[in-house]
Amino acid sequence: MIRVAVLGYGTVGSGVVEIIEKNKKEVSERSSDEVGVKYILDLREFPGDPYEDKVVHDFDIIVNDPEVDIVVETLGGVDTAYKYTKEALLHSKSVCTSNKAVVAEKGPELLKIAKEHNCSYLFEASVGGGIPIIRPLNTSFTAERIEEITGILNGTTNYMLTKMDEEGVSYDDVLKEAQAKGYAERNPEADVCGYDTCRKIAILTSLYMGKTVHYQDIRTEGITNISKADFDYAKKLSCSIKLLGTSREVDGKCMALVAPFMVSNLSPLYAIRGVFNAVMVKGNMVGDTLFYGQGAGKLATASAVVADIVDCAINKGKNIGCKWEDEDVLLIDDSNKYFEYFVRVKREAEDEISKALNVKERIESDADKSEVGLILDTMSEERFFEIKEKFNDSILNYIRFAKN
Ligand code: HSE
């Protein structure tokens, strides 16, 4: 029998318990042993819950119980989650988690401890919810050099941008709607400022580069400046605006960025609507591949956690490794990052800006004659930010173009 302890009986934690019980036959067959939940750790009581007898409030009971093989960490936050994860691994108990914050911040250290204690630290659910993406990176692309990963990694912002695009809803109204539907938090910063996407692209990039990309080093721009006016121009360009996390290997170093991008209707990412996520992985042999599905939600996310439990059960007493080492990846600087930019500028400053820059195309605004859209020739981020600084009062917004 494989005994599991679930830390945190919230949305994902309760989903994990539900799947283990509802799909007991499938999960146990795949694990070649019966899988059952022995403990649920939470501060709260759950009177009337079918699993209330499994609820405990003291982590020591779990970590000191030799019968517990696998710990599921769905606590959220970093400090306590990290502390319990580390203790569990030091006791040779495998840990499966959906907690991207801990993975992005402490991943290499926890992977090392797992290896030293013949157990595993698995986190399929930390990126893309129910979409298999971590396991394919670790086990399916082993003949590849990954050249690029670009993805829509946040369901909340994709829902908001889709509504703005298709229904012309304002940013403020769509944020309220996303909050009412339970997608966006009361404090929506993690989603709308791009921090959630940043941690996810940092995890994916670390896995394919084999070294650590610190999420704090990735330039991260959210969607808070995106307005209906931007979508009006995007439509004229046969584009939509998507929040992308993107990274590329550049001569052993790495380019990584989180920002809203103009995505052409020729790109598969253009068609990703609502709360769905999609991750494009480009290998040097296989070419472009696309992973698509629900990036959040109770059962989709819990399904990925339970798949990790099955892997740990099959590999009991062994470490399931990956190539993420505790060594830093060097990120390239702005002088070596090149993009094509769309800028909205005040019409009164158009002539001056056009003299300073190579303008490829000019787009009239139907709604507001006091501004104009310009597509600028490819240039480095360094040069673009110099220009932006110089014309700060005249540039209303800027959006990079995604490469198809
Ligand atoms: N807030 C995240 C999203 C949840 O909207 O995608 C999953 O990480």
CSV table of C-alpha atoms and ligand atoms in Angstrom, one decimal:
chain,number,residue,atom,x,y,z
A,1,MET,CA,0.0,0.0,0.0
A,2,ILE,CA,1.2,3.5,-0.9
A,3,ARG,CA,0.2,6.0,1.7
A,4,VAL,CA,-0.2,9.7,0.9
A,5,ALA,CA,-0.4,12.7,3.1
A,6,VAL,CA,-2.0,15.9,1.7
A,7,LEU,CA,-0.8,19.2,3.1
A,8,GLY,CA,-3.5,21.9,2.6
A,9,TYR,CA,-7.1,20.8,2.0
A,10,GLY,CA,-8.0,23.8,-0.3
A,11,THR,CA,-9.0,23.7,-3.9
A,12,VAL,CA,-6.1,21.6,-5.3
A,13,GLY,CA,-5.6,19.5,-2.1
A,14,SER,CA,-9.2,18.4,-2.0
A,15,GLY,CA,-9.1,17.7,-5.7
A,16,VAL,CA,-6.2,15.4,-5.1
A,17,VAL,CA,-8.1,13.5,-2.4
A,18,GLU,CA,-11.1,13.3,-4.7
A,19,ILE,CA,-9.2,11.9,-7.7
A,20,ILE,CA,-7.4,9.3,-5.5
A,21,GLU,CA,-10.7,8.1,-4.2
A,22,LYS,CA,-12.8,8.4,-7.4
A,23,ASN,CA,-10.2,6.9,-9.7
A,24,LYS,CA,-8.8,4.5,-7.1
A,25,LYS,CA,-8.8,1.6,-9.5
A,26,GLU,CA,-7.0,3.4,-12.3
A,27,VAL,CA,-4.5,5.1,-9.9
A,28,SER,CA,-3.7,1.9,-8.0
A,29,GLU,CA,-3.4,-0.2,-11.2
A,30,ARG,CA,-1.0,2.3,-12.7
A,31,SER,CA,1.0,2.4,-9.4
A,32,SER,CA,1.1,-1.4,-9.2
A,33,ASP,CA,-0.1,-1.0,-5.6
A,34,GLU,CA,-3.1,0.4,-3.8
A,35,VAL,CA,-2.8,4.1,-3.2
A,36,GLY,CA,-4.7,5.7,-0.3
A,37,VAL,CA,-4.8,9.0,1.6
A,38,LYS,CA,-3.7,8.6,5.2
A,39,TYR,CA,-3.6,12.2,6.4
A,40,ILE,CA,-4.8,15.6,5.5
A,41,LEU,CA,-3.0,18.5,7.1
A,42,ASP,CA,-4.9,21.7,7.6
A,43,LEU,CA,-5.4,24.3,10.3
A,44,ARG,CA,-9.2,24.0,9.9
A,45,GLU,CA,-11.6,21.2,10.9
A,46,PHE,CA,-14.0,19.8,8.2
A,47,PRO,CA,-17.1,18.5,10.0
A,48,GLY,CA,-19.2,16.4,7.7
A,49,ASP,CA,-16.5,15.9,5.1
A,50,PRO,CA,-16.1,12.3,4.1
A,51,TYR,CA,-12.4,12.4,5.0
A,52,GLU,CA,-12.7,14.4,8.2
A,53,ASP,CA,-11.2,11.5,10.2
A,54,LYS,CA,-7.9,11.9,8.2
A,55,VAL,CA,-7.5,15.6,9.2
A,56,VAL,CA,-4.5,16.4,11.4
A,57,HIS,CA,-3.0,19.7,12.5
A,58,ASP,CA,0.5,18.7,13.3
A,59,PHE,CA,3.0,18.1,10.5
A,60,ASP,CA,5.2,16.1,12.9
A,61,ILE,CA,2.6,13.3,12.8
A,62,ILE,CA,3.1,13.0,9.1
A,63,VAL,CA,6.9,13.3,8.8
A,64,ASN,CA,7.5,10.9,11.7
A,65,ASP,CA,5.1,8.2,10.4
A,66,PRO,CA,7.2,5.6,8.5
A,67,GLU,CA,4.1,4.4,6.7
A,68,VAL,CA,3.8,7.7,4.7
A,69,ASP,CA,5.5,7.3,1.4
A,70,ILE,CA,4.4,10.5,-0.5
A,71,VAL,CA,3.6,14.0,0.7
A,72,VAL,CA,1.5,16.3,-1.5
A,73,GLU,CA,2.2,20.0,-0.9
A,74,THR,CA,-0.7,22.2,-1.9
A,75,LEU,CA,-0.3,24.7,0.9
A,76,GLY,CA,0.6,27.8,-1.3
A,77,GLY,CA,3.0,30.4,-0.1
A,78,VAL,CA,6.7,29.8,0.3
A,79,ASP,CA,8.0,29.6,3.9
A,80,THR,CA,5.9,26.9,5.5
A,81,ALA,CA,5.6,25.0,2.2
A,82,TYR,CA,9.3,25.0,1.7
A,83,LYS,CA,10.0,24.0,5.4
A,84,TYR,CA,7.6,21.0,5.2
A,85,THR,CA,8.8,19.9,1.8
A,86,LYS,CA,12.4,19.9,2.9
A,87,GLU,CA,11.6,18.0,6.1
A,88,ALA,CA,9.6,15.4,4.1
A,89,LEU,CA,12.4,14.9,1.6
A,90,LEU,CA,15.0,14.6,4.4
A,91,HIS,CA,12.9,11.8,5.7
A,92,SER,CA,13.0,10.1,2.2
A,93,LYS,CA,9.3,10.9,1.5
A,94,SER,CA,8.7,12.0,-2.1
A,95,VAL,CA,6.9,15.3,-2.5
A,96,CYS,CA,4.5,16.2,-5.3
A,97,THR,CA,3.4,19.8,-5.6
A,98,SER,CA,1.5,22.4,-7.6
A,99,ASN,CA,3.2,25.3,-5.8
A,100,LYS,CA,5.2,27.1,-8.5
A,101,ALA,CA,6.4,29.8,-6.0
A,102,VAL,CA,8.4,27.1,-4.0
A,103,VAL,CA,9.6,25.4,-7.2
A,104,ALA,CA,10.8,28.7,-8.8
A,105,GLU,CA,12.5,29.8,-5.6
A,106,LYS,CA,13.8,26.6,-4.1
A,107,GLY,CA,13.7,24.0,-6.9
A,108,PRO,CA,17.4,23.1,-7.3
A,109,GLU,CA,18.0,22.8,-3.6
A,110,LEU,CA,14.9,20.5,-3.1
A,111,LEU,CA,15.8,18.4,-6.2
A,112,LYS,CA,19.3,17.9,-4.7
A,113,ILE,CA,17.9,16.8,-1.3
A,114,ALA,CA,15.5,14.4,-3.0
A,115,LYS,CA,18.3,12.8,-5.0
A,116,GLU,CA,20.5,12.4,-1.8
A,117,HIS,CA,17.6,10.7,0.0
A,118,ASN,CA,16.4,8.4,-2.8
A,119,CYS,CA,13.1,10.0,-3.3
A,120,SER,CA,11.6,12.5,-5.7
A,121,TYR,CA,10.4,16.1,-5.9
A,122,LEU,CA,7.9,16.4,-8.7
A,123,PHE,CA,5.9,19.5,-9.8
A,124,GLU,CA,4.0,18.8,-13.0
A,125,ALA,CA,1.1,20.8,-11.8
A,126,SER,CA,3.2,23.9,-11.1
A,127,VAL,CA,3.1,25.0,-14.8
A,128,GLY,CA,0.1,24.8,-17.1
A,129,GLY,CA,-2.2,23.1,-14.5
A,130,GLY,CA,-3.4,19.9,-16.1
A,131,ILE,CA,-1.3,20.2,-19.2
A,132,PRO,CA,1.5,17.7,-19.3
A,133,ILE,CA,4.6,19.9,-20.0
A,134,ILE,CA,7.2,19.2,-17.3
A,135,ARG,CA,7.2,15.4,-17.9
A,136,PRO,CA,7.5,15.8,-21.7
A,137,LEU,CA,10.4,18.2,-21.2
A,138,ASN,CA,12.1,15.7,-18.9
A,139,THR,CA,11.3,12.5,-20.7
A,140,SER,CA,10.1,13.0,-24.3
A,141,PHE,CA,12.5,15.7,-25.5
A,142,THR,CA,15.7,13.9,-24.4
A,143,ALA,CA,17.0,13.7,-28.0
A,144,GLU,CA,16.5,17.5,-28.5
A,145,ARG,CA,18.2,20.7,-27.8
A,146,ILE,CA,15.3,23.0,-26.9
A,147,GLU,CA,15.7,26.2,-28.7
A,148,GLU,CA,12.7,28.1,-27.4
A,149,ILE,CA,9.6,27.9,-25.2
A,150,THR,CA,6.9,30.5,-25.6
A,151,GLY,CA,3.5,30.2,-23.9
A,152,ILE,CA,0.3,31.6,-22.6
A,153,LEU,CA,0.9,30.5,-19.1
A,154,ASN,CA,-1.8,32.4,-17.1
A,155,GLY,CA,-5.5,31.6,-17.5
A,156,THR,CA,-6.8,34.7,-15.7
A,157,THR,CA,-5.1,37.2,-18.0
A,158,ASN,CA,-5.9,35.2,-21.1
A,159,TYR,CA,-9.5,35.3,-20.1
A,160,MET,CA,-9.3,39.0,-19.6
A,161,LEU,CA,-7.5,39.7,-22.9
A,162,THR,CA,-9.9,37.5,-24.8
A,163,LYS,CA,-12.9,39.4,-23.4
A,164,MET,CA,-11.3,42.7,-24.2
A,165,ASP,CA,-10.5,41.5,-27.8
A,166,GLU,CA,-13.8,39.8,-28.6
A,167,GLU,CA,-16.3,41.9,-26.7
A,168,GLY,CA,-14.5,45.3,-26.3
A,169,VAL,CA,-14.8,45.2,-22.5
A,170,SER,CA,-12.6,47.7,-20.7
A,171,TYR,CA,-9.7,46.5,-18.6
A,172,ASP,CA,-11.4,47.6,-15.3
A,173,ASP,CA,-14.7,45.9,-16.1
A,174,VAL,CA,-13.1,42.6,-17.2
A,175,LEU,CA,-10.9,42.5,-14.1
A,176,LYS,CA,-14.1,42.9,-12.0
A,177,GLU,CA,-15.7,40.1,-14.0
A,178,ALA,CA,-12.7,37.8,-13.6
A,179,GLN,CA,-12.7,38.5,-9.8
A,180,ALA,CA,-16.5,37.7,-9.6
A,181,LYS,CA,-15.9,34.4,-11.5
A,182,GLY,CA,-13.2,33.5,-9.1
A,183,TYR,CA,-10.3,33.5,-11.7
A,184,ALA,CA,-8.6,36.7,-10.4
A,185,GLU,CA,-7.8,37.1,-6.7
A,186,ARG,CA,-9.0,40.1,-4.8
A,187,ASN,CA,-5.4,41.3,-5.1
A,188,PRO,CA,-4.9,40.5,-8.8
A,189,GLU,CA,-1.2,41.5,-9.0
A,190,ALA,CA,0.3,38.0,-9.4
A,191,ASP,CA,-1.7,37.5,-12.5
A,192,VAL,CA,-2.1,40.9,-14.1
A,193,CYS,CA,1.5,42.1,-13.4
A,194,GLY,CA,2.9,38.9,-15.0
A,195,TYR,CA,4.5,37.5,-11.8
A,196,ASP,CA,2.7,34.1,-12.1
A,197,THR,CA,3.8,33.8,-15.8
A,198,CYS,CA,7.3,34.8,-14.8
A,199,ARG,CA,7.7,32.0,-12.3
A,200,LYS,CA,6.3,29.5,-14.8
A,201,ILE,CA,8.7,30.5,-17.6
A,202,ALA,CA,11.6,30.5,-15.1
A,203,ILE,CA,10.7,26.8,-14.2
A,204,LEU,CA,10.4,25.7,-17.8
A,205,THR,CA,13.6,27.4,-18.8
A,206,SER,CA,15.6,26.0,-15.9
A,207,LEU,CA,14.4,22.5,-16.9
A,208,TYR,CA,15.6,22.8,-20.5
A,209,MET,CA,18.7,24.8,-19.9
A,210,GLY,CA,19.6,22.4,-17.0
A,211,LYS,CA,20.6,25.3,-14.8
A,212,THR,CA,18.7,27.8,-12.7
A,213,VAL,CA,17.1,30.9,-14.2
A,214,HIS,CA,16.2,33.2,-11.3
A,215,TYR,CA,12.7,34.5,-11.9
A,216,GLN,CA,13.8,37.8,-10.3
A,217,ASP,CA,16.1,38.4,-13.2
A,218,ILE,CA,13.4,38.1,-15.9
A,219,ARG,CA,12.0,41.4,-17.2
A,220,THR,CA,8.3,41.1,-16.4
A,221,GLU,CA,5.6,43.4,-17.9
A,222,GLY,CA,2.0,42.7,-17.2
A,223,ILE,CA,-1.3,43.7,-18.9
A,224,THR,CA,-2.3,46.6,-16.8
A,225,ASN,CA,-1.5,49.1,-19.6
A,226,ILE,CA,-3.4,47.3,-22.2
A,227,SER,CA,-6.6,49.1,-23.4
A,228,LYS,CA,-9.3,48.9,-26.0
A,229,ALA,CA,-7.2,51.3,-28.1
A,230,ASP,CA,-4.4,48.7,-28.3
A,231,PHE,CA,-6.9,46.1,-29.5
A,232,ASP,CA,-8.3,48.4,-32.2
A,233,TYR,CA,-4.8,48.6,-33.7
A,234,ALA,CA,-4.2,44.9,-33.2
A,235,LYS,CA,-7.3,44.1,-35.2
A,236,LYS,CA,-6.1,46.2,-38.1
A,237,LEU,CA,-2.8,44.2,-38.0
A,238,SER,CA,-4.7,40.9,-37.9
A,239,CYS,CA,-3.2,40.3,-34.4
A,240,SER,CA,-4.5,39.7,-30.9
A,241,ILE,CA,-2.7,40.7,-27.8
A,242,LYS,CA,-1.5,37.9,-25.5
A,243,LEU,CA,0.5,37.8,-22.3
A,244,LEU,CA,3.5,35.6,-23.2
A,245,GLY,CA,6.3,34.0,-21.2
A,246,THR,CA,9.1,33.4,-23.6
A,247,SER,CA,12.7,32.2,-23.4
A,248,ARG,CA,15.3,31.2,-25.9
A,249,GLU,CA,18.8,29.7,-25.7
A,250,VAL,CA,21.4,32.0,-27.2
A,251,ASP,CA,24.9,30.6,-27.4
A,252,GLY,CA,24.7,28.9,-24.0
A,253,LYS,CA,23.1,31.9,-22.4
A,254,CYS,CA,19.4,32.7,-22.2
A,255,MET,CA,16.9,35.3,-23.4
A,256,ALA,CA,13.8,35.4,-21.2
A,257,LEU,CA,10.9,37.8,-21.1
A,258,VAL,CA,7.3,38.2,-19.8
A,259,ALA,CA,5.2,40.8,-21.6
A,260,PRO,CA,2.1,41.4,-23.7
A,261,PHE,CA,2.8,40.7,-27.3
A,262,MET,CA,1.1,41.3,-30.7
A,263,VAL,CA,0.3,37.7,-31.8
A,264,SER,CA,-0.5,37.3,-35.5
A,265,ASN,CA,-3.5,35.3,-36.6
A,266,LEU,CA,-1.0,32.9,-38.3
A,267,SER,CA,0.3,31.8,-34.9
A,268,PRO,CA,-1.3,28.8,-33.1
A,269,LEU,CA,-1.2,31.0,-29.9
A,270,TYR,CA,-3.7,33.4,-31.6
A,271,ALA,CA,-6.5,30.9,-31.2
A,272,ILE,CA,-6.0,30.2,-27.5
A,273,ARG,CA,-9.1,31.8,-25.9
A,274,GLY,CA,-10.4,32.2,-22.3
A,275,VAL,CA,-8.8,30.5,-19.4
A,276,PHE,CA,-6.9,28.0,-21.5
A,277,ASN,CA,-3.1,27.9,-21.6
A,278,ALA,CA,-0.8,26.8,-24.4
A,279,VAL,CA,2.9,26.1,-24.4
A,280,MET,CA,5.0,26.0,-27.6
A,281,VAL,CA,8.2,24.1,-27.4
A,282,LYS,CA,10.7,24.3,-30.2
A,283,GLY,CA,13.3,21.6,-30.4
A,284,ASN,CA,16.2,21.7,-32.9
A,285,MET,CA,15.2,18.3,-34.4
A,286,VAL,CA,11.4,18.0,-33.8
A,287,GLY,CA,10.6,21.6,-34.6
A,288,ASP,CA,7.5,23.3,-33.1
A,289,THR,CA,5.3,21.4,-30.7
A,290,LEU,CA,2.2,22.7,-28.9
A,291,PHE,CA,0.8,21.7,-25.5
A,292,TYR,CA,-2.8,22.9,-24.8
A,293,GLY,CA,-5.3,22.6,-22.0
A,294,GLN,CA,-6.7,23.9,-18.8
A,295,GLY,CA,-3.9,25.8,-17.0
A,296,ALA,CA,-5.9,26.0,-13.7
A,297,GLY,CA,-8.9,24.6,-11.9
A,298,LYS,CA,-9.4,22.1,-9.2
A,299,LEU,CA,-9.5,18.7,-11.0
A,300,ALA,CA,-7.3,19.6,-13.9
A,301,THR,CA,-4.5,20.7,-11.6
A,302,ALA,CA,-5.1,17.9,-9.1
A,303,SER,CA,-4.9,15.4,-12.0
A,304,ALA,CA,-1.3,16.4,-12.7
A,305,VAL,CA,-0.5,16.1,-9.0
A,306,VAL,CA,-1.9,12.6,-8.9
A,307,ALA,CA,0.0,11.6,-12.0
A,308,ASP,CA,3.2,12.6,-10.1
A,309,ILE,CA,2.0,10.5,-7.1
A,310,VAL,CA,1.7,7.5,-9.5
A,311,ASP,CA,5.3,8.1,-10.8
A,312,CYS,CA,6.6,8.3,-7.2
A,313,ALA,CA,4.7,5.1,-6.3
A,314,ILE,CA,6.2,3.2,-9.3
A,315,ASN,CA,9.7,4.5,-8.4
A,316,LYS,CA,9.4,4.0,-4.6
A,317,GLY,CA,12.9,4.1,-3.0
A,318,LYS,CA,14.4,5.7,-6.2
A,319,ASN,CA,14.9,9.2,-7.4
A,320,ILE,CA,13.2,10.5,-10.5
A,321,GLY,CA,15.8,13.0,-11.7
A,322,CYS,CA,15.8,15.9,-14.0
A,323,LYS,CA,18.6,18.0,-15.4
A,324,TRP,CA,18.0,21.2,-13.4
A,325,GLU,CA,21.3,21.9,-11.5
A,326,ASP,CA,22.0,24.4,-8.8
A,327,GLU,CA,24.1,26.6,-11.1
A,328,ASP,CA,23.0,29.9,-12.6
A,329,VAL,CA,22.2,30.5,-16.3
A,330,LEU,CA,23.5,33.7,-17.7
A,331,LEU,CA,20.8,35.9,-19.2
A,332,ILE,CA,21.7,38.0,-22.2
A,333,ASP,CA,21.5,41.8,-21.8
A,334,ASP,CA,19.2,44.2,-23.5
A,335,SER,CA,21.7,45.1,-26.3
A,336,ASN,CA,21.4,41.5,-27.6
A,337,LYS,CA,17.6,41.2,-27.4
A,338,TYR,CA,15.8,42.2,-30.7
A,339,PHE,CA,12.1,42.8,-31.3
A,340,GLU,CA,9.8,44.5,-33.7
A,341,TYR,CA,7.7,47.1,-31.8
A,342,PHE,CA,4.3,48.6,-32.2
A,343,VAL,CA,4.0,52.0,-30.5
A,344,ARG,CA,1.1,54.4,-30.1
A,345,VAL,CA,2.3,58.0,-30.2
A,346,LYS,CA,0.8,61.4,-29.9
A,347,ARG,CA,0.2,62.7,-33.4
A,348,GLU,CA,2.0,66.0,-32.5
A,349,ALA,CA,5.2,64.1,-31.9
A,350,GLU,CA,5.0,61.8,-34.9
A,351,ASP,CA,7.3,63.7,-37.2
A,352,GLU,CA,10.1,63.9,-34.5
A,353,ILE,CA,9.8,60.3,-33.6
A,354,SER,CA,9.7,59.2,-37.2
A,355,LYS,CA,13.0,61.1,-37.8
A,356,ALA,CA,14.7,59.3,-34.9
A,357,LEU,CA,13.4,55.8,-35.9
A,358,ASN,CA,12.9,53.5,-38.8
A,359,VAL,CA,9.1,53.3,-39.2
A,360,LYS,CA,7.9,50.4,-41.2
A,361,GLU,CA,4.2,51.1,-41.2
A,362,ARG,CA,1.8,53.7,-40.0
A,363,ILE,CA,-1.7,52.9,-38.7
A,364,GLU,CA,-4.4,55.5,-38.3
A,365,SER,CA,-6.7,55.3,-35.3
A,366,ASP,CA,-10.4,55.4,-36.2
A,367,ALA,CA,-11.4,56.4,-32.6
A,368,ASP,CA,-8.8,59.0,-31.7
A,369,LYS,CA,-7.3,61.4,-34.2
A,370,SER,CA,-4.8,62.8,-31.6
A,371,GLU,CA,-2.7,59.6,-31.9
A,372,VAL,CA,-1.3,57.3,-34.4
A,373,GLY,CA,0.2,53.7,-34.4
A,374,LEU,CA,3.7,53.1,-35.7
A,375,ILE,CA,5.4,49.8,-36.4
A,376,LEU,CA,9.1,50.2,-35.9
A,377,ASP,CA,11.8,48.2,-37.6
A,378,THR,CA,13.5,45.5,-35.5
A,379,MET,CA,15.8,46.9,-32.9
A,380,SER,CA,17.5,46.0,-29.6
A,381,GLU,CA,15.7,46.4,-26.3
A,382,GLU,CA,18.5,48.7,-25.2
A,383,ARG,CA,17.9,51.1,-28.2
A,384,PHE,CA,14.1,50.9,-27.8
A,385,PHE,CA,14.3,51.9,-24.1
A,386,GLU,CA,16.6,54.8,-24.9
A,387,ILE,CA,14.0,56.0,-27.4
A,388,LYS,CA,11.2,55.4,-25.0
A,389,GLU,CA,13.0,57.4,-22.3
A,390,LYS,CA,13.6,60.3,-24.8
A,391,PHE,CA,10.0,60.4,-26.0
A,392,ASN,CA,8.4,59.3,-22.8
A,393,ASP,CA,5.7,62.0,-22.9
A,394,SER,CA,4.7,61.2,-26.5
A,395,ILE,CA,4.7,57.4,-26.4
A,396,LEU,CA,1.3,56.3,-25.2
A,397,ASN,CA,2.0,52.5,-25.1
A,398,TYR,CA,4.2,49.9,-26.8
A,399,ILE,CA,3.8,46.2,-27.5
A,400,ARG,CA,6.4,43.9,-29.0
A,401,PHE,CA,5.5,41.6,-31.9
A,402,ALA,CA,5.7,37.9,-31.3
A,403,LYS,CA,7.7,35.9,-33.8
A,404,ASN,CA,5.4,33.5,-35.6
B,1,HSE,N1,-3.7,32.3,-11.3
B,1,HSE,C1,-3.2,31.2,-12.2
B,1,HSE,C2,-3.9,31.4,-13.6
B,1,HSE,C3,-3.6,29.9,-11.6
B,1,HSE,O1,-4.8,32.2,-13.7
B,1,HSE,O2,-3.4,30.7,-14.5
B,1,HSE,C4,-2.7,28.8,-12.1
B,1,HSE,O3,-1.4,28.9,-11.8
